[in-house]
PDB file of C-alpha atoms in Angstrom:
ATOM      1  CA  ASN Q   1       0.130  -0.584  -0.208  1.00  0.00           C
ATOM      2  CA  ALA Q   2       1.142   3.340  -0.766  1.00  0.00           C
ATOM      3  CA  GLY Q   3      -1.238   4.802   2.002  1.00  0.00           C
ATOM      4  CA  VAL Q   4      -1.022   9.070   1.033  1.00  0.00           C
ATOM      5  CA  THR Q   5       1.019  10.267  -1.610  1.00  0.00           C
ATOM      6  CA  GLN Q   6       1.329  14.083  -2.304  1.00  0.00           C
ATOM      7  CA  THR Q   7       2.607  15.633  -5.410  1.00  0.00           C
ATOM      8  CA  PRO Q   8       5.145  17.483  -5.961  1.00  0.00           C
ATOM      9  CA  LYS Q   9       7.298  17.765  -3.054  1.00  0.00           C
ATOM     10  CA  PHE Q  10       8.687  21.203  -3.732  1.00  0.00           C
ATOM     11  CA  GLN Q  11       7.733  23.940  -5.629  1.00  0.00           C
ATOM     12  CA  VAL Q  12       8.561  27.560  -6.174  1.00  0.00           C
ATOM     13  CA  LEU Q  13       6.271  30.128  -7.739  1.00  0.00           C
ATOM     14  CA  LYS Q  14       5.898  33.481  -8.121  1.00  0.00           C
ATOM     15  CA  THR Q  15       3.194  35.669  -6.532  1.00  0.00           C
ATOM     16  CA  GLY Q  16      -0.533  35.852  -8.695  1.00  0.00           C
ATOM     17  CA  GLN Q  17       0.545  32.129 -10.319  1.00  0.00           C
ATOM     18  CA  SER Q  18      -1.942  29.374  -9.313  1.00  0.00           C
ATOM     19  CA  MET Q  19      -0.935  25.790  -9.195  1.00  0.00           C
ATOM     20  CA  THR Q  20      -2.664  22.466  -7.811  1.00  0.00           C
ATOM     21  CA  LEU Q  21      -1.224  20.305  -4.966  1.00  0.00           C
ATOM     22  CA  GLN Q  22      -2.325  16.631  -5.616  1.00  0.00           C
ATOM     23  CA  CYS Q  23      -3.394  14.044  -3.030  1.00  0.00           C
ATOM     24  CA  ALA Q  24      -4.156  10.267  -3.478  1.00  0.00           C
ATOM     25  CA  GLN Q  25      -4.579   7.728  -0.924  1.00  0.00           C
ATOM     26  CA  ASP Q  26      -5.125   4.207  -1.904  1.00  0.00           C
ATOM     27  CA  MET Q  27      -6.758   3.154   1.552  1.00  0.00           C
ATOM     28  CA  ASN Q  28     -10.309   3.775   0.595  1.00  0.00           C
ATOM     29  CA  HIS Q  29     -10.758   6.380   3.364  1.00  0.00           C
ATOM     30  CA  GLU Q  30     -13.677   8.142   2.814  1.00  0.00           C
ATOM     31  CA  TYR Q  31     -12.453  11.377   5.151  1.00  0.00           C
ATOM     32  CA  MET Q  32      -9.465  13.489   3.363  1.00  0.00           C
ATOM     33  CA  SER Q  33      -8.136  16.639   4.557  1.00  0.00           C
ATOM     34  CA  TRP Q  34      -5.454  19.701   4.325  1.00  0.00           C
ATOM     35  CA  TYR Q  35      -3.180  20.929   6.322  1.00  0.00           C
ATOM     36  CA  ARG Q  36      -0.589  24.215   6.229  1.00  0.00           C
ATOM     37  CA  GLN Q  37       2.388  24.021   8.952  1.00  0.00           C
ATOM     38  CA  ASP Q  38       3.984  26.981   9.984  1.00  0.00           C
ATOM     39  CA  PRO Q  39       6.588  27.153  12.615  1.00  0.00           C
ATOM     40  CA  GLY Q  40       4.903  28.633  15.691  1.00  0.00           C
ATOM     41  CA  MET Q  41       1.509  27.948  14.524  1.00  0.00           C
ATOM     42  CA  GLY Q  42       1.098  24.392  13.816  1.00  0.00           C
ATOM     43  CA  LEU Q  43      -1.086  22.257  11.987  1.00  0.00           C
ATOM     44  CA  ARG Q  44      -3.924  24.289  10.718  1.00  0.00           C
ATOM     45  CA  LEU Q  45      -7.127  22.917   8.842  1.00  0.00           C
ATOM     46  CA  ILE Q  46      -7.563  24.313   5.061  1.00  0.00           C
ATOM     47  CA  HIS Q  47     -10.002  22.217   3.874  1.00  0.00           C
ATOM     48  CA  TYR Q  48     -11.914  18.654   4.466  1.00  0.00           C
ATOM     49  CA  SER Q  49     -14.221  16.406   2.602  1.00  0.00           C
ATOM     50  CA  VAL Q  50     -16.407  13.764   4.398  1.00  0.00           C
ATOM     51  CA  GLY Q  51     -16.495  11.773   1.190  1.00  0.00           C
ATOM     52  CA  ALA Q  52     -16.534  12.147  -2.476  1.00  0.00           C
ATOM     53  CA  GLY Q  53     -18.893  15.370  -3.866  1.00  0.00           C
ATOM     54  CA  ILE Q  54     -18.893  16.505  -0.180  1.00  0.00           C
ATOM     55  CA  THR Q  55     -16.399  19.379   0.783  1.00  0.00           C
ATOM     56  CA  ASP Q  56     -16.037  21.890   3.874  1.00  0.00           C
ATOM     57  CA  GLN Q  57     -14.226  24.757   5.167  1.00  0.00           C
ATOM     58  CA  GLY Q  58     -11.755  24.044   8.094  1.00  0.00           C
ATOM     59  CA  GLU Q  59      -9.705  27.032   9.984  1.00  0.00           C
ATOM     60  CA  VAL Q  60      -7.907  29.224   7.219  1.00  0.00           C
ATOM     61  CA  PRO Q  61      -9.670  28.103   4.042  1.00  0.00           C
ATOM     62  CA  ASN Q  62      -9.246  31.400   1.980  1.00  0.00           C
ATOM     63  CA  GLY Q  63      -7.111  31.500  -0.973  1.00  0.00           C
ATOM     64  CA  TYR Q  64      -7.568  27.898  -1.332  1.00  0.00           C
ATOM     65  CA  ASN Q  65     -10.055  25.818  -3.402  1.00  0.00           C
ATOM     66  CA  VAL Q  66     -10.723  22.059  -3.111  1.00  0.00           C
ATOM     67  CA  SER Q  67     -12.873  19.318  -4.707  1.00  0.00           C
ATOM     68  CA  ARG Q  68     -13.915  15.647  -4.498  1.00  0.00           C
ATOM     69  CA  SER Q  69     -14.567  14.252  -7.421  1.00  0.00           C
ATOM     70  CA  THR Q  70     -13.377  10.343  -6.520  1.00  0.00           C
ATOM     71  CA  THR Q  71     -12.887   8.671  -3.072  1.00  0.00           C
ATOM     72  CA  GLU Q  72      -9.402   8.577  -3.651  1.00  0.00           C
ATOM     73  CA  ASP Q  73      -8.097  12.240  -4.592  1.00  0.00           C
ATOM     74  CA  PHE Q  74      -8.474  14.986  -3.060  1.00  0.00           C
ATOM     75  CA  PRO Q  75      -6.595  18.387  -4.762  1.00  0.00           C
ATOM     76  CA  LEU Q  76      -5.953  21.551  -3.271  1.00  0.00           C
ATOM     77  CA  ARG Q  77      -5.443  24.667  -5.918  1.00  0.00           C
ATOM     78  CA  LEU Q  78      -3.853  28.119  -4.929  1.00  0.00           C
ATOM     79  CA  LEU Q  79      -5.918  30.665  -7.342  1.00  0.00           C
ATOM     80  CA  SER Q  80      -3.636  33.200  -7.118  1.00  0.00           C
ATOM     81  CA  ALA Q  81      -0.653  32.510  -5.031  1.00  0.00           C
ATOM     82  CA  ALA Q  82       0.624  35.063  -2.378  1.00  0.00           C
ATOM     83  CA  PRO Q  83       4.054  35.061  -0.126  1.00  0.00           C
ATOM     84  CA  SER Q  84       1.752  33.981   2.918  1.00  0.00           C
ATOM     85  CA  GLN Q  85       0.875  31.044   1.575  1.00  0.00           C
ATOM     86  CA  THR Q  86       4.421  29.583   2.085  1.00  0.00           C
ATOM     87  CA  SER Q  87       4.405  26.730   4.120  1.00  0.00           C
ATOM     88  CA  VAL Q  88       4.786  23.022   4.207  1.00  0.00           C
ATOM     89  CA  TYR Q  89       1.018  21.453   3.003  1.00  0.00           C
ATOM     90  CA  PHE Q  90       0.076  18.047   4.578  1.00  0.00           C
ATOM     91  CA  CYS Q  91      -3.067  15.810   3.116  1.00  0.00           C
ATOM     92  CA  ALA Q  92      -4.210  13.304   5.629  1.00  0.00           C
ATOM     93  CA  SER Q  93      -6.776  10.451   5.441  1.00  0.00           C
ATOM     94  CA  LYS Q  94      -8.973   8.624   7.446  1.00  0.00           C
ATOM     95  CA  ARG Q  95     -11.739   5.844   7.918  1.00  0.00           C
ATOM     96  CA  ASP Q  96     -15.174   6.851   9.258  1.00  0.00           C
ATOM     97  CA  GLY Q  97     -15.736   6.078  12.896  1.00  0.00           C
ATOM     98  CA  ASP Q  98     -13.390   4.075  15.312  1.00  0.00           C
ATOM     99  CA  THR Q  99     -10.589   5.738  17.015  1.00  0.00           C
ATOM    100  CA  GLY Q 100     -10.277   8.288  14.039  1.00  0.00           C
ATOM    101  CA  GLU Q 101      -6.548   8.198  13.391  1.00  0.00           C
ATOM    102  CA  LEU Q 102      -5.285   9.862  10.540  1.00  0.00           C
ATOM    103  CA  PHE Q 103      -2.870   9.399   8.182  1.00  0.00           C
ATOM    104  CA  PHE Q 104      -0.279  11.608   6.346  1.00  0.00           C
ATOM    105  CA  GLY Q 105       1.317  12.002   3.233  1.00  0.00           C
ATOM    106  CA  GLU Q 106       4.922  13.518   3.322  1.00  0.00           C
ATOM    107  CA  GLY Q 107       4.322  16.946   2.860  1.00  0.00           C
ATOM    108  CA  SER Q 108       4.686  19.327   0.000  1.00  0.00           C
ATOM    109  CA  ARG Q 109       7.003  22.373   0.903  1.00  0.00           C
ATOM    110  CA  LEU Q 110       5.983  25.597  -1.424  1.00  0.00           C
ATOM    111  CA  THR Q 111       7.794  28.580  -1.536  1.00  0.00           C
ATOM    112  CA  VAL Q 112       5.988  32.094  -3.026  1.00  0.00           C
ATOM    113  CA  LEU Q 113       7.892  34.765  -4.224  1.00  0.00           C
TER     114      LEU Q 113
ATOM    115  CA  GLY E   1     -14.994  25.373  17.305  1.00  0.00           C
ATOM    116  CA  GLU E   2     -12.088  23.634  19.389  1.00  0.00           C
ATOM    117  CA  ASP E   3      -8.915  25.296  20.298  1.00  0.00           C
ATOM    118  CA  VAL E   4      -5.894  23.058  21.097  1.00  0.00           C
ATOM    119  CA  GLU E   5      -2.630  25.062  22.756  1.00  0.00           C
ATOM    120  CA  GLN E   6       0.879  23.531  23.742  1.00  0.00           C
ATOM    121  CA  SER E   7       3.997  24.846  24.892  1.00  0.00           C
ATOM    122  CA  LEU E   8       6.495  25.102  22.065  1.00  0.00           C
ATOM    123  CA  PHE E   9       9.309  23.604  23.987  1.00  0.00           C
ATOM    124  CA  LEU E  10      10.762  21.338  26.047  1.00  0.00           C
ATOM    125  CA  SER E  11      14.614  20.024  26.556  1.00  0.00           C
ATOM    126  CA  VAL E  12      15.292  17.069  28.449  1.00  0.00           C
ATOM    127  CA  ARG E  13      18.314  14.908  29.828  1.00  0.00           C
ATOM    128  CA  GLU E  14      18.628  11.682  27.972  1.00  0.00           C
ATOM    129  CA  GLY E  15      17.357   9.134  30.644  1.00  0.00           C
ATOM    130  CA  ASP E  16      15.032  11.604  31.938  1.00  0.00           C
ATOM    131  CA  SER E  17      11.221  11.596  31.720  1.00  0.00           C
ATOM    132  CA  SER E  18       9.560  13.973  29.775  1.00  0.00           C
ATOM    133  CA  VAL E  19       5.826  15.510  30.112  1.00  0.00           C
ATOM    134  CA  ILE E  20       4.189  17.583  27.420  1.00  0.00           C
ATOM    135  CA  ASN E  21       0.930  19.328  28.481  1.00  0.00           C
ATOM    136  CA  CYS E  22      -1.996  20.439  26.073  1.00  0.00           C
ATOM    137  CA  THR E  23      -5.068  21.972  27.254  1.00  0.00           C
ATOM    138  CA  TYR E  24      -8.127  22.123  24.335  1.00  0.00           C
ATOM    139  CA  THR E  25     -11.469  23.939  24.965  1.00  0.00           C
ATOM    140  CA  ASP E  26     -14.050  21.825  23.656  1.00  0.00           C
ATOM    141  CA  SER E  27     -14.880  19.013  26.364  1.00  0.00           C
ATOM    142  CA  SER E  28     -17.180  17.023  23.965  1.00  0.00           C
ATOM    143  CA  SER E  29     -14.250  16.033  22.334  1.00  0.00           C
ATOM    144  CA  THR E  30     -14.592  12.113  22.343  1.00  0.00           C
ATOM    145  CA  TYR E  31     -11.213  11.510  21.619  1.00  0.00           C
ATOM    146  CA  LEU E  32      -7.807  13.270  22.366  1.00  0.00           C
ATOM    147  CA  TYR E  33      -4.467  12.318  20.192  1.00  0.00           C
ATOM    148  CA  TRP E  34      -0.859  12.474  20.321  1.00  0.00           C
ATOM    149  CA  TYR E  35       1.243  12.760  17.037  1.00  0.00           C
ATOM    150  CA  LYS E  36       4.653  12.826  16.651  1.00  0.00           C
ATOM    151  CA  GLN E  37       6.426  14.294  13.764  1.00  0.00           C
ATOM    152  CA  GLU E  38      10.027  13.527  12.998  1.00  0.00           C
ATOM    153  CA  PRO E  39      12.128  16.070  10.953  1.00  0.00           C
ATOM    154  CA  GLY E  40      10.864  16.117   7.373  1.00  0.00           C
ATOM    155  CA  ALA E  41       8.663  13.889   7.303  1.00  0.00           C
ATOM    156  CA  GLY E  42       4.686  13.499   8.029  1.00  0.00           C
ATOM    157  CA  LEU E  43       2.660  13.109  11.243  1.00  0.00           C
ATOM    158  CA  GLN E  44       2.471   9.761  12.540  1.00  0.00           C
ATOM    159  CA  LEU E  45      -0.075   8.855  15.375  1.00  0.00           C
ATOM    160  CA  LEU E  46       1.549   8.063  18.856  1.00  0.00           C
ATOM    161  CA  THR E  47      -1.326   7.090  21.192  1.00  0.00           C
ATOM    162  CA  TYR E  48      -4.968   8.274  21.750  1.00  0.00           C
ATOM    163  CA  ILE E  49      -7.028   8.474  24.642  1.00  0.00           C
ATOM    164  CA  PHE E  50     -11.180   8.284  24.963  1.00  0.00           C
ATOM    165  CA  SER E  51     -12.872  10.819  26.568  1.00  0.00           C
ATOM    166  CA  ASN E  52     -13.799   8.486  29.157  1.00  0.00           C
ATOM    167  CA  MET E  53     -10.380   7.739  30.588  1.00  0.00           C
ATOM    168  CA  ASP E  54      -8.418   9.195  32.899  1.00  0.00           C
ATOM    169  CA  MET E  55      -5.067   7.723  31.741  1.00  0.00           C
ATOM    170  CA  LYS E  56      -3.669   5.390  29.082  1.00  0.00           C
ATOM    171  CA  GLN E  57      -0.358   3.452  29.081  1.00  0.00           C
ATOM    172  CA  ASP E  58       1.675   2.273  26.095  1.00  0.00           C
ATOM    173  CA  GLN E  59       4.984   0.832  27.187  1.00  0.00           C
ATOM    174  CA  ARG E  60       7.002   4.245  27.587  1.00  0.00           C
ATOM    175  CA  LEU E  61       4.116   6.470  26.991  1.00  0.00           C
ATOM    176  CA  THR E  62       1.618   7.394  30.002  1.00  0.00           C
ATOM    177  CA  VAL E  63      -1.399   9.775  29.043  1.00  0.00           C
ATOM    178  CA  LEU E  64      -3.174  11.731  31.392  1.00  0.00           C
ATOM    179  CA  LEU E  65      -6.876  13.339  30.967  1.00  0.00           C
ATOM    180  CA  ASN E  66      -8.194  15.781  33.390  1.00  0.00           C
ATOM    181  CA  LYS E  67     -11.458  16.499  31.936  1.00  0.00           C
ATOM    182  CA  LYS E  68     -12.835  18.820  34.411  1.00  0.00           C
ATOM    183  CA  ASP E  69      -9.540  21.157  33.656  1.00  0.00           C
ATOM    184  CA  LYS E  70      -9.392  20.119  29.724  1.00  0.00           C
ATOM    185  CA  HIS E  71      -5.692  19.548  30.320  1.00  0.00           C
ATOM    186  CA  LEU E  72      -3.814  16.352  28.586  1.00  0.00           C
ATOM    187  CA  SER E  73      -0.645  15.046  29.235  1.00  0.00           C
ATOM    188  CA  LEU E  74       2.319  12.506  27.750  1.00  0.00           C
ATOM    189  CA  ARG E  75       4.454  11.144  29.551  1.00  0.00           C
ATOM    190  CA  ILE E  76       7.783   9.775  28.016  1.00  0.00           C
ATOM    191  CA  ALA E  77       9.621   7.462  30.930  1.00  0.00           C
ATOM    192  CA  ASP E  78      13.387   7.190  30.032  1.00  0.00           C
ATOM    193  CA  THR E  79      13.625   9.489  27.258  1.00  0.00           C
ATOM    194  CA  GLN E  80      16.382   8.883  24.506  1.00  0.00           C
ATOM    195  CA  THR E  81      17.613  10.886  21.569  1.00  0.00           C
ATOM    196  CA  GLY E  82      15.679   8.972  18.932  1.00  0.00           C
ATOM    197  CA  ASP E  83      12.618  10.648  20.943  1.00  0.00           C
ATOM    198  CA  SER E  84      13.491  14.092  19.699  1.00  0.00           C
ATOM    199  CA  ALA E  85      11.017  15.296  17.429  1.00  0.00           C
ATOM    200  CA  ILE E  86       7.827  17.941  17.405  1.00  0.00           C
ATOM    201  CA  TYR E  87       5.045  16.466  19.360  1.00  0.00           C
ATOM    202  CA  PHE E  88       1.484  17.114  18.302  1.00  0.00           C
ATOM    203  CA  CYS E  89      -1.603  17.593  20.737  1.00  0.00           C
ATOM    204  CA  ALA E  90      -4.834  16.774  18.507  1.00  0.00           C
ATOM    205  CA  ALA E  91      -8.650  16.956  19.382  1.00  0.00           C
ATOM    206  CA  ARG E  92     -11.399  15.780  17.605  1.00  0.00           C
ATOM    207  CA  ASP E  93     -14.346  18.060  16.930  1.00  0.00           C
ATOM    208  CA  THR E  94     -17.517  16.991  15.041  1.00  0.00           C
ATOM    209  CA  GLY E  95     -15.466  14.696  13.091  1.00  0.00           C
ATOM    210  CA  LYS E  96     -12.373  16.641  12.133  1.00  0.00           C
ATOM    211  CA  LEU E  97      -9.097  17.096  14.094  1.00  0.00           C
ATOM    212  CA  ILE E  98      -7.838  20.402  15.651  1.00  0.00           C
ATOM    213  CA  PHE E  99      -4.313  20.538  16.363  1.00  0.00           C
ATOM    214  CA  GLY E 100      -1.878  22.310  18.560  1.00  0.00           C
ATOM    215  CA  GLN E 101       1.403  24.324  17.617  1.00  0.00           C
ATOM    216  CA  GLY E 102       3.608  21.223  18.372  1.00  0.00           C
ATOM    217  CA  THR E 103       5.826  21.270  21.551  1.00  0.00           C
ATOM    218  CA  THR E 104       9.473  20.502  20.521  1.00  0.00           C
ATOM    219  CA  LEU E 105      11.292  17.880  22.434  1.00  0.00           C
ATOM    220  CA  GLN E 106      14.675  18.485  22.605  1.00  0.00           C
ATOM    221  CA  VAL E 107      16.335  15.478  24.240  1.00  0.00           C
ATOM    222  CA  LYS E 108      20.599  15.955  25.072  1.00  0.00           C
ATOM    223  CA  PRO E 109      23.124  13.074  25.687  1.00  0.00           C
TER     224      PRO E 109
END
């Protein structure tokens, strides 16, 4: 099993450019989510999805879009990148019910110049 | 919504016990978690505790939950240099997980 796979691992953008961070999981998890990690701020939830066709906003959704057309994939789109979006982004998924353990990808480091 | 707070840094000597503390705001959180992040990696679940428990022990790890004070702690016995990492507390809020800021544990030989 690959688990949760994120691409790309590193990306440099210029202010105003758009891009998509990809996330795929092969564990048939219904729940998927995106977090950003910044020094001293911990992990903050951007968007999450409880199943295909359903998405919702987390703590810091502004400047980001998501969609969930399949169970496996949950891409995160930056519409017009800003330096404040420089961060490490993590995708995570979990099964419904039981303990709710989140399985994380390895992260995508994004720099916006 | 849920808010989770942790201190940012803890330094201990190898062989000592480490205690990492966390507070949360939503008393209806059903599960509380401790995750570990090693450099350059994603987070991995260390342990969790259900809200109707006061304590959970798992080898060198002891989790204490004080529901009245909404306080969670993680004790690592006989701390080793390999325990150096960032430790995140998380609370379950209507299905989603809310994380604290993370505590960087530095273990000195």
